[in-house]
Short mmCIF file of C-alpha atoms (C1' of nucleotides) in Angstrom, two decimals:
data_model
loop_
_atom_site.label_atom_id
_atom_site.label_comp_id
_atom_site.label_asym_id
_atom_site.label_seq_id
_atom_site.Cartn_x
_atom_site.Cartn_y
_atom_site.Cartn_z
CA UNK A 1198 -32.82 -21.66 13.48
CA UNK A 1199 -32.09 -19.21 16.23
CA UNK A 1200 -28.72 -17.48 16.52
CA UNK A 1201 -26.22 -19.34 18.62
CA UNK A 1202 -27.98 -22.67 18.84
CA UNK A 1203 -25.66 -24.25 16.32
CA UNK A 1204 -23.21 -26.88 17.42
CA UNK A 1205 -20.42 -25.78 15.03
CA UNK A 1206 -19.41 -22.15 14.94
CA UNK A 1207 -22.47 -20.12 14.10
CA UNK A 1208 -22.52 -17.52 11.37
CA UNK A 1209 -22.59 -14.68 13.85
CA UNK A 1210 -19.62 -16.03 15.77
CA UNK A 1211 -17.61 -16.54 12.62
CA UNK A 1212 -18.03 -12.88 11.88
CA UNK A 1213 -17.22 -11.81 15.41
CA UNK A 1214 -14.08 -13.90 15.52
CA UNK A 1215 -12.92 -12.64 12.15
CA UNK A 1216 -13.58 -9.08 13.27
CA UNK A 1217 -11.58 -9.52 16.47
CA UNK A 1218 -8.75 -11.10 14.58
CA UNK A 1219 -8.48 -8.40 11.95
CA UNK A 1220 -9.13 -5.43 14.19
CA UNK A 1221 -6.48 -6.63 16.58
CA UNK A 1222 -3.85 -6.50 13.88
CA UNK A 1223 -5.01 -3.68 11.63
CA UNK A 1224 -7.20 -1.55 13.86
CA UNK A 1225 -10.84 -0.65 13.59
CA UNK A 1226 -10.40 1.79 10.76
CA UNK A 1227 -7.73 -0.30 9.14
CA UNK A 1228 -10.08 -3.11 8.30
CA UNK A 1229 -13.12 -3.08 6.01
CA UNK A 1230 -16.40 -4.85 6.40
CA UNK A 1231 -15.65 -6.65 3.17
CA UNK A 1232 -12.39 -8.03 4.56
CA UNK A 1233 -14.09 -9.21 7.72
CA UNK A 1234 -16.85 -10.96 5.81
CA UNK A 1235 -14.35 -12.59 3.47
CA UNK A 1236 -12.22 -13.79 6.38
CA UNK A 1237 -15.34 -15.32 7.90
CA UNK A 1238 -16.17 -16.98 4.60
CA UNK A 1239 -19.41 -15.04 4.33
CA UNK A 1240 -20.77 -12.18 2.31
CA UNK A 1241 -20.68 -8.59 3.37
CA UNK A 1242 -24.44 -8.46 3.22
CA UNK A 1243 -24.71 -11.15 5.85
CA UNK A 1244 -22.51 -9.15 8.13
CA UNK A 1245 -24.88 -6.22 7.96
CA UNK A 1246 -27.94 -8.38 8.32
CA UNK A 1247 -26.53 -9.70 11.56
CA UNK A 1248 -25.05 -6.63 13.12
CA UNK A 1249 -26.48 -3.65 11.32
CA UNK A 1250 -23.28 -1.64 11.48
CA UNK A 1251 -19.55 -2.02 11.79
CA UNK A 1252 -19.61 -0.20 15.09
CA UNK A 1253 -22.17 -2.59 16.50
CA UNK A 1254 -20.05 -5.49 15.32
CA UNK A 1255 -17.17 -4.24 17.42
CA UNK A 1256 -19.37 -3.65 20.45
CA UNK A 1257 -20.93 -7.07 20.20
CA UNK A 1258 -17.54 -8.69 19.80
CA UNK A 1259 -16.35 -6.93 22.90
CA UNK A 1260 -19.35 -7.91 24.98
CA UNK A 1261 -19.31 -11.47 23.79
CA UNK A 1262 -15.65 -12.32 24.03
CA UNK A 1263 -14.39 -10.24 26.85
CA UNK A 1264 -13.04 -12.31 29.68
CA UNK A 1265 -15.40 -12.94 32.54
CA UNK A 1266 -14.81 -11.89 36.11
CA UNK A 1267 -14.52 -15.05 38.11
CA UNK A 1268 -11.00 -14.46 39.28
CA UNK A 1269 -11.16 -13.06 42.78
CA UNK A 1270 -12.67 -16.13 44.38
CA UNK A 1271 -10.23 -18.40 42.62
CA UNK A 1272 -7.41 -16.65 44.36
CA UNK A 1273 -8.58 -16.63 47.92
CA UNK A 1274 -8.89 -20.36 47.68
CA UNK A 1275 -5.56 -21.14 46.11
CA UNK A 1276 -3.14 -18.91 47.97
CA UNK A 1277 -1.04 -20.77 50.50
CA UNK A 1278 0.66 -17.80 52.20
CA UNK A 1279 4.12 -18.75 51.15
CA UNK A 1280 5.58 -15.87 49.16
CA UNK A 1281 7.39 -17.67 46.37
CA UNK A 1282 4.63 -20.17 45.69
CA UNK A 1283 1.96 -17.51 45.65
CA UNK A 1284 3.84 -15.07 43.46
CA UNK A 1285 4.48 -17.80 40.96
CA UNK A 1286 0.79 -18.64 40.93
CA UNK A 1287 -0.19 -15.01 40.52
CA UNK A 1288 2.31 -14.41 37.75
CA UNK A 1289 1.26 -17.46 35.81
CA UNK A 1290 -2.43 -16.79 36.25
CA UNK A 1291 -1.91 -13.24 35.07
CA UNK A 1292 -0.17 -14.28 31.88
CA UNK A 1293 -2.71 -16.99 31.24
CA UNK A 1294 -5.63 -14.57 31.47
CA UNK A 1295 -3.91 -11.89 29.45
CA UNK A 1296 -2.96 -14.32 26.74
CA UNK A 1297 -6.40 -15.78 26.51
CA UNK A 1298 -7.64 -12.30 25.75
CA UNK A 1299 -4.70 -10.83 23.94
CA UNK A 1300 -6.61 -9.85 20.83
CA UNK A 1301 -9.24 -7.95 22.74
CA UNK A 1302 -6.48 -6.23 24.66
CA UNK A 1303 -4.73 -5.33 21.43
CA UNK A 1304 -7.92 -3.79 20.13
CA UNK A 1305 -8.54 -1.80 23.24
CA UNK A 1306 -4.98 -0.49 23.15
CA UNK A 1307 -5.40 0.71 19.59
CA UNK A 1308 -8.99 1.81 19.70
CA UNK A 1309 -9.37 3.59 22.99
CA UNK A 1310 -11.57 6.20 21.35
CA UNK A 1311 -14.18 4.16 19.54
CA UNK A 1312 -16.05 2.98 22.56
CA UNK A 1313 -16.90 4.70 25.81
CA UNK A 1314 -16.14 2.52 28.78
CA UNK A 1315 -14.15 0.26 26.57
CA UNK A 1316 -10.77 0.82 28.09
CA UNK A 1317 -12.22 0.87 31.57
CA UNK A 1318 -13.45 -2.66 31.26
CA UNK A 1319 -10.23 -3.86 29.72
CA UNK A 1320 -8.01 -2.66 32.52
CA UNK A 1321 -10.41 -3.92 35.12
CA UNK A 1322 -8.42 -7.09 35.49
CA UNK A 1323 -5.03 -5.50 35.98
CA UNK A 1324 -6.68 -3.32 38.58
CA UNK A 1325 -8.19 -6.33 40.32
CA UNK A 1326 -4.83 -8.04 40.32
CA UNK A 1327 -3.25 -5.07 41.99
CA UNK A 1328 -5.94 -4.89 44.63
CA UNK A 1329 -5.71 -8.55 45.41
CA UNK A 1330 -1.95 -8.46 45.53
CA UNK A 1331 -1.97 -5.37 47.72
CA UNK A 1332 -4.20 -7.04 50.28
CA UNK A 1333 -2.03 -10.12 50.07
CA UNK A 1334 1.14 -8.16 50.79
CA UNK A 1335 -0.49 -6.38 53.69
CA UNK A 1336 -1.67 -9.61 55.21
CA UNK A 1337 1.74 -11.20 54.73
CA UNK A 1338 3.36 -8.24 56.41
CA UNK A 1339 0.92 -8.52 59.28
CA UNK A 1340 1.92 -12.16 59.61
CA UNK A 1341 5.54 -11.06 59.88
CA UNK A 1342 6.55 -12.82 56.71
CA UNK A 1343 7.34 -9.66 54.76
CA UNK A 1344 9.39 -6.61 55.56
CA UNK A 1345 7.59 -3.30 55.91
CA UNK A 1346 6.99 -1.69 52.52
CA UNK A 1347 4.41 0.22 50.58
CA UNK A 1348 2.23 -2.75 49.75
CA UNK A 1349 0.23 -1.05 47.03
CA UNK A 1350 3.33 0.18 45.28
CA UNK A 1351 4.96 -3.23 45.43
CA UNK A 1352 1.85 -4.77 43.92
CA UNK A 1353 1.81 -2.11 41.26
CA UNK A 1354 5.45 -2.78 40.44
CA UNK A 1355 4.99 -6.50 40.25
CA UNK A 1356 1.93 -6.35 38.01
CA UNK A 1357 3.44 -3.64 35.82
CA UNK A 1358 6.49 -5.78 35.30
CA UNK A 1359 4.33 -8.65 34.13
CA UNK A 1360 2.27 -6.29 32.00
CA UNK A 1361 5.40 -4.97 30.31
CA UNK A 1362 6.62 -8.45 29.53
CA UNK A 1363 3.20 -9.45 28.25
CA UNK A 1364 3.08 -6.50 25.86
CA UNK A 1365 6.53 -7.23 24.56
CA UNK A 1366 5.50 -10.74 23.83
CA UNK A 1367 2.33 -9.51 22.20
CA UNK A 1368 3.54 -6.82 19.85
CA UNK A 1369 6.25 -8.78 18.17
CA UNK A 1370 7.65 -11.32 20.58
CA UNK A 1371 10.45 -11.81 18.11
CA UNK A 1372 12.27 -8.77 19.43
CA UNK A 1373 13.71 -10.61 22.37
CA UNK A 1374 14.21 -14.21 21.52
CA UNK A 1375 15.97 -16.49 24.00
CA UNK A 1376 13.83 -14.82 26.64
CA UNK A 1377 10.87 -17.02 27.50
CA UNK A 1378 8.02 -15.94 29.70
CA UNK A 1379 8.38 -18.88 32.04
CA UNK A 1380 12.05 -18.14 32.60
CA UNK A 1381 11.20 -14.54 33.24
CA UNK A 1382 8.60 -15.51 35.81
CA UNK A 1383 11.02 -17.62 37.76
CA UNK A 1384 13.81 -15.03 37.79
CA UNK A 1385 11.58 -12.11 38.63
CA UNK A 1386 9.68 -13.90 41.35
CA UNK A 1387 13.03 -14.88 42.82
CA UNK A 1388 14.10 -11.28 42.96
CA UNK A 1389 10.87 -10.10 44.53
CA UNK A 1390 11.00 -12.86 47.09
CA UNK A 1391 14.52 -11.91 48.12
CA UNK A 1392 13.52 -8.26 48.07
CA UNK A 1393 10.41 -8.60 50.18
CA UNK A 1394 10.64 -11.65 52.42
CA UNK A 1395 11.89 -11.34 55.96
CA UNK A 1396 15.13 -13.22 56.60
CA UNK A 1397 15.39 -15.16 53.37
CA UNK A 1398 18.44 -16.42 51.52
CA UNK A 1399 21.11 -14.39 53.30
CA UNK B 560 12.94 31.92 2.90
CA UNK B 561 14.24 28.41 3.14
CA UNK B 562 12.49 25.79 5.23
CA UNK B 563 13.71 25.60 8.80
CA UNK B 564 15.61 28.85 8.98
CA UNK B 565 12.84 30.55 10.87
CA UNK B 566 13.34 31.52 14.48
CA UNK B 567 9.76 30.85 15.55
CA UNK B 568 8.15 27.53 14.69
CA UNK B 569 8.30 27.13 10.95
CA UNK B 570 5.32 26.18 8.85
CA UNK B 571 6.62 22.70 8.24
CA UNK B 572 7.20 22.06 11.92
CA UNK B 573 3.78 23.32 12.86
CA UNK B 574 2.31 20.71 10.57
CA UNK B 575 4.58 17.98 11.85
CA UNK B 576 3.78 18.73 15.45
CA UNK B 577 0.06 18.87 14.78
CA UNK B 578 0.30 15.57 12.94
CA UNK B 579 2.15 13.88 15.77
CA UNK B 580 -0.30 15.22 18.28
CA UNK B 581 -3.40 14.06 16.45
CA UNK B 582 -2.06 10.76 15.21
CA UNK B 583 -0.96 9.88 18.71
CA UNK B 584 -4.49 10.22 20.01
CA UNK B 585 -6.65 9.24 17.05
CA UNK B 586 -4.39 7.09 14.95
CA UNK B 587 -3.15 7.53 11.39
CA UNK B 588 -6.44 6.65 9.77
CA UNK B 589 -8.44 8.36 12.46
CA UNK B 590 -7.21 11.80 11.54
CA UNK B 591 -7.72 13.70 8.29
CA UNK B 592 -5.33 15.98 6.50
CA UNK B 593 -7.88 18.74 6.97
CA UNK B 594 -7.86 18.30 10.73
CA UNK B 595 -4.08 18.35 10.85
CA UNK B 596 -3.88 21.50 8.78
CA UNK B 597 -6.55 23.18 10.88
CA UNK B 598 -4.77 22.24 14.11
CA UNK B 599 -1.60 23.76 12.72
CA UNK B 600 -3.49 26.91 11.78
CA UNK B 601 -2.75 26.37 8.10
CA UNK B 602 -4.61 25.30 5.02
CA UNK B 603 -4.79 21.77 3.75
CA UNK B 604 -3.16 22.86 0.52
CA UNK B 605 -0.08 24.01 2.38
CA UNK B 606 0.20 20.61 3.97
CA UNK B 607 0.35 18.94 0.59
CA UNK B 608 2.71 21.54 -0.83
CA UNK B 609 5.14 20.73 1.96
CA UNK B 610 4.86 17.00 2.23
CA UNK B 611 3.17 15.74 -0.90
CA UNK B 612 1.23 13.03 0.87
CA UNK B 613 -0.16 12.09 4.23
CA UNK B 614 2.09 9.09 4.38
CA UNK B 615 5.17 11.22 3.79
CA UNK B 616 4.00 13.55 6.53
CA UNK B 617 4.06 10.67 8.97
CA UNK B 618 7.44 9.47 7.81
CA UNK B 619 8.95 12.92 8.02
CA UNK B 620 7.49 13.44 11.47
CA UNK B 621 9.01 10.19 12.58
CA UNK B 622 12.44 10.98 11.17
CA UNK B 623 12.47 14.49 12.49
CA UNK B 624 11.18 14.03 16.00
CA UNK B 625 12.38 10.60 16.92
CA UNK B 626 14.74 10.66 19.82
CA UNK B 627 18.39 10.58 19.00
CA UNK B 628 20.80 7.87 19.99
CA UNK B 629 23.34 9.47 22.27
CA UNK B 630 22.51 7.46 25.28
CA UNK B 631 25.08 4.74 25.59
CA UNK B 632 28.01 7.03 26.18
CA UNK B 633 26.08 9.06 28.71
CA UNK B 634 25.75 5.98 30.81
CA UNK B 635 29.26 4.69 30.91
CA UNK B 636 30.29 8.04 32.25
CA UNK B 637 27.67 8.43 34.93
CA UNK B 638 27.49 5.01 36.49
CA UNK B 639 29.21 4.82 39.87
CA UNK B 640 28.99 1.05 40.44
CA UNK B 641 26.81 1.32 43.48
CA UNK B 642 23.63 -0.63 42.78
CA UNK B 643 20.97 1.59 44.30
CA UNK B 644 22.40 4.82 42.92
CA UNK B 645 22.80 3.39 39.46
CA UNK B 646 19.38 1.76 39.28
CA UNK B 647 17.79 5.02 40.31
CA UNK B 648 19.69 6.82 37.57
CA UNK B 649 18.73 4.25 34.97
CA UNK B 650 15.08 4.24 35.98
CA UNK B 651 14.84 8.01 35.93
CA UNK B 652 16.68 8.32 32.64
CA UNK B 653 14.42 5.73 31.12
CA UNK B 654 11.24 7.53 32.10
CA UNK B 655 12.66 10.84 31.01
CA UNK B 656 13.46 9.57 27.54
CA UNK B 657 10.21 7.72 27.15
CA UNK B 658 8.19 10.71 28.27
CA UNK B 659 9.98 13.07 25.97
CA UNK B 660 8.89 10.85 23.11
CA UNK B 661 5.61 9.56 24.37
CA UNK B 662 3.59 10.72 21.41
CA UNK B 663 5.86 9.03 18.89
CA UNK B 664 5.70 5.90 20.99
CA UNK B 665 1.93 6.09 21.07
CA UNK B 666 1.88 6.34 17.30
CA UNK B 667 4.20 3.43 16.82
CA UNK B 668 2.08 1.32 19.14
CA UNK B 669 -1.07 2.07 17.17
CA UNK B 670 0.39 2.14 13.68
CA UNK B 671 2.81 -0.73 13.58
CA UNK B 672 1.70 -1.55 10.04
CA UNK B 673 1.99 1.75 8.21
CA UNK B 674 5.74 1.87 8.08
CA UNK B 675 8.30 -0.81 7.63
CA UNK B 676 11.05 -0.55 10.18
CA UNK B 677 8.95 1.81 12.20
CA UNK B 678 8.49 -0.34 15.23
CA UNK B 679 12.05 -1.54 15.04
CA UNK B 680 13.41 1.92 15.53
CA UNK B 681 10.99 2.71 18.29
CA UNK B 682 11.95 -0.23 20.43
CA UNK B 683 15.61 0.32 19.77
CA UNK B 684 15.94 2.24 22.99
CA UNK B 685 14.32 -0.29 25.26
CA UNK B 686 16.63 -2.83 23.68
CA UNK B 687 19.65 -0.65 24.28
CA UNK B 688 18.63 -0.17 27.88
CA UNK B 689 18.42 -3.89 28.35
CA UNK B 690 21.82 -4.47 26.81
CA UNK B 691 23.46 -1.82 28.89
CA UNK B 692 21.82 -3.03 32.04
CA UNK B 693 22.75 -6.61 31.28
CA UNK B 694 26.42 -5.73 30.93
CA UNK B 695 26.16 -3.66 34.08
CA UNK B 696 24.74 -6.56 36.07
CA UNK B 697 27.40 -8.89 34.75
CA UNK B 698 30.18 -6.53 35.67
CA UNK B 699 28.68 -5.96 39.12
CA UNK B 700 28.46 -9.69 39.65
CA UNK B 701 32.08 -10.04 38.60
CA UNK B 702 32.96 -7.42 41.16
CA UNK B 703 31.21 -9.54 43.80
CA UNK B 704 28.60 -6.91 44.50
CA UNK B 705 25.69 -8.92 43.14
CA UNK B 706 24.54 -12.45 43.71
CA UNK B 707 24.69 -14.88 40.82
CA UNK B 708 21.64 -14.51 38.58
CA UNK B 709 20.62 -14.50 34.96
CA UNK B 710 21.79 -11.00 34.21
CA UNK B 711 19.91 -10.60 30.96
CA UNK B 712 16.66 -11.76 32.48
CA UNK B 713 17.05 -9.42 35.42
CA UNK B 714 17.66 -6.54 33.08
CA UNK B 715 14.66 -7.57 31.05
CA UNK B 716 12.50 -7.69 34.15
CA UNK B 717 13.66 -4.33 35.40
CA UNK B 718 13.11 -2.55 32.10
CA UNK B 719 9.80 -4.28 31.48
CA UNK B 720 8.60 -3.12 34.86
CA UNK B 721 9.44 0.44 33.99
CA UNK B 722 7.89 0.02 30.57
CA UNK B 723 4.64 -1.23 32.09
CA UNK B 724 4.48 1.69 34.46
CA UNK B 725 5.24 4.10 31.66
CA UNK B 726 2.43 2.75 29.51
CA UNK B 727 -0.03 2.95 32.35
CA UNK B 728 0.87 6.54 32.85
CA UNK B 729 0.57 7.17 29.16
CA UNK B 730 -2.74 5.60 28.27
CA UNK B 731 -4.81 7.22 30.93
CA UNK B 732 -2.69 7.84 33.99
CA UNK B 733 -5.92 8.59 35.82
CA UNK B 734 -6.52 4.90 36.37
CA UNK B 735 -4.16 4.68 39.27
CA UNK B 736 -4.05 7.95 41.09
CA UNK B 737 -2.10 8.23 44.32
CA UNK B 738 0.61 6.25 42.54
CA UNK B 739 3.32 8.58 41.32
CA UNK B 740 6.16 7.50 39.08
CA UNK B 741 8.83 8.82 41.42
CA UNK B 742 7.42 6.87 44.33
CA UNK B 743 7.28 3.79 42.17
CA UNK B 744 10.91 4.21 41.18
CA UNK B 745 12.08 4.37 44.77
CA UNK B 746 10.07 1.40 45.95
CA UNK B 747 10.92 -0.79 43.00
CA UNK B 748 14.60 0.03 43.03
CA UNK B 749 14.61 -0.78 46.72
CA UNK B 750 13.17 -4.20 46.04
CA UNK B 751 15.61 -4.96 43.25
CA UNK B 752 18.53 -3.83 45.37
CA UNK B 753 17.54 -6.12 48.20
CA UNK B 754 16.84 -8.87 45.70
CA UNK B 755 20.14 -8.64 43.87
CA UNK B 756 22.80 -7.15 46.10
CA UNK B 757 25.13 -9.39 48.04
CA UNK B 758 24.72 -9.11 51.84
CA UNK B 759 22.44 -6.10 51.98
CA UNK B 760 19.89 -5.10 54.63
CA UNK B 761 19.62 -8.34 56.53
"C1'" DA C 1051 6.92 49.68 -6.65
"C1'" DT C 1052 7.92 45.16 -7.70
"C1'" DC C 1053 9.42 40.74 -7.48
"C1'" DG C 1054 9.35 36.18 -5.49
"C1'" DA C 1055 8.44 32.83 -2.14
"C1'" DC C 1056 4.73 31.37 0.57
"C1'" DT C 1057 0.08 30.72 1.74
"C1'" DG C 1058 -5.10 30.79 1.16
"C1'" DT C 1059 -9.51 29.79 -1.36
"C1'" DC C 1060 -12.36 27.10 -3.91
"C1'" DA C 1061 -13.97 24.04 -7.03
"C1'" DG C 1062 -13.24 19.64 -8.44
"C1'" DT C 1063 -11.47 14.63 -9.29
"C1'" DA C 1064 -11.00 9.92 -8.07
"C1'" DC C 1065 -11.43 6.55 -5.01
"C1'" DT C 1066 -12.81 4.11 -0.97
"C1'" DG C 1067 -15.87 2.18 2.22
"C1'" DA C 1068 -20.16 1.75 4.96
"C1'" DC C 1069 -24.57 0.47 4.00
"C1'" DT C 1070 -29.11 -0.69 1.20
"C1'" DG C 1071 -32.61 -2.93 -1.93
"C1'" DA C 1072 -34.21 -6.32 -5.13
"C1'" DC C 1073 -33.89 -10.72 -6.46
"C1'" DA C 1074 -31.89 -15.41 -6.78
"C1'" DT C 1075 -30.14 -19.44 -4.31
"C1'" DT C 1076 -29.37 -22.60 -0.72
"C1'" DT C 1077 -30.75 -25.44 3.16
"C1'" DA C 1078 -33.27 -27.67 6.62
"C1'" DA C 1079 -37.90 -28.80 8.49
"C1'" DG C 1080 -42.63 -30.40 7.86
"C1'" DC D 1252 -42.52 -31.13 -2.65
"C1'" DT D 1253 -43.20 -26.98 -0.29
"C1'" DT D 1254 -42.07 -23.50 2.60
"C1'" DA D 1255 -39.46 -20.36 5.33
"C1'" DA D 1256 -35.34 -18.72 7.08
"C1'" DA D 1257 -30.73 -17.68 6.07
"C1'" DT D 1258 -27.38 -16.43 2.77
"C1'" DG D 1259 -25.41 -14.87 -1.75
"C1'" DT D 1260 -25.17 -11.65 -5.79
"C1'" DC D 1261 -25.02 -7.40 -7.71
"C1'" DA D 1262 -25.86 -2.98 -8.65
"C1'" DG D 1263 -25.96 1.19 -6.57
"C1'" DT D 1264 -26.23 5.29 -3.07
"C1'" DC D 1265 -23.92 8.44 -0.21
"C1'" DA D 1266 -20.48 10.52 2.50
"C1'" DG D 1267 -15.86 11.07 3.50
"C1'" DT D 1268 -11.13 11.87 2.21
"C1'" DA D 1269 -6.60 12.18 -0.12
"C1'" DC D 1270 -5.00 15.01 -3.47
"C1'" DT D 1271 -4.86 18.61 -7.60
"C1'" DG D 1272 -5.19 22.94 -10.45
"C1'" DA D 1273 -6.08 27.70 -11.18
"C1'" DC D 1274 -6.06 31.97 -9.28
"C1'" DA D 1275 -5.61 35.47 -5.73
"C1'" DG D 1276 -3.66 37.58 -1.62
"C1'" DT D 1277 0.28 38.49 1.70
"C1'" DC D 1278 4.71 40.04 3.01
"C1'" DG D 1279 9.51 40.89 3.24
"C1'" DA D 1280 13.62 42.19 0.57
"C1'" DT D 1281 15.81 44.91 -2.97
#
DNA sequence: ATCGACTGTCAGTACTGACTGACATTTAAG
DNA sequence: CTTAAATGTCAGTCAGTACTGACAGTCGAT
């Protein structure tokens, strides 16, 4: 039977998922091939038969489970050019994507060295978000709906704010209980709307 | 001669600084005691004579070079209860403190496991900032200078935004050139001022 | 000159962890 | 049942690494 054609989780995927899970919490060097195999319910030997080396296991995991890049189009279709609505959509989409890939992000934060081009691909999304949001702000300003500002910097601020909150949640969300992400999104979007929209709420 | 009484950098400190430097970039397990000693211009043996173990080297480094906790007082004296001025001060102070300790922060991000209570102490400052800022927002609201909002969440948003920007700068600031921290501070503070102040700029 | 604190050198120990080879066992397909 | 592919077992290699002991050199102070 050829790799990947199994209906249930295939042997290879079990190993990849276990690797992602453990590396995310303990780091590449902090986890052993034995641990990974055990977590996958397989023998260490099988791990090496499939991937040849620990390094290759990490690379394969990254290639296989890194989020795809279908986001740009999604946006241009869903934006309605009303600041509050759109910022809420963007914020929520951002957190959704980041959360779906939080383990890979954790790994790439800890293991920036182990792979060339690793980090680059991981921050590709944040970068895309900023670009999209920058163009959005510029267009909104052109339409007279926003005051004149440095669009790129505003986009950068907005995304960074969401990034900061995401990381807090990630690396021990227990540090700030009674602060939920959804609540944060609503408050922060409110502030940005009042701070950027022309003649709102005064 | 007793440890620490030297005018120039003492042997112990050389080792501690080298350790911080290397662990920040390569992680605790990614660096060897040999490397650390070599970077400090000393022999491995000396390292062990001073610290006994690699683990103790990390702990000592953390205790010795972790930023102190003299911040709260500083604030209460410097705040002038004018939103823009104060937010600028807070933002700049935050980045100054974080930058002064960026290597320790890097380590604590990568090595959350290796020490109990490690992470807790590292995020103590962000937490303090949020508490201070929360009280500040509440007081400002009471004075009628701010609109009614969820003070804690606003503080959380503001600090998270600065945290996100700081981390970007840290882990490869080359990703977003033409975006300086100072510019960011001015733009973002502007937005928050317009978003929170009562009857401003309309 | 000598003493003492500090550091260097070097050989070596003990352990860990990635990785392999030989052989047995399972499992599904024909 | 037979076969082949996948997996398990187990013993073992090899390199790296934290850490030690014995001995020698340096250097400043008295």
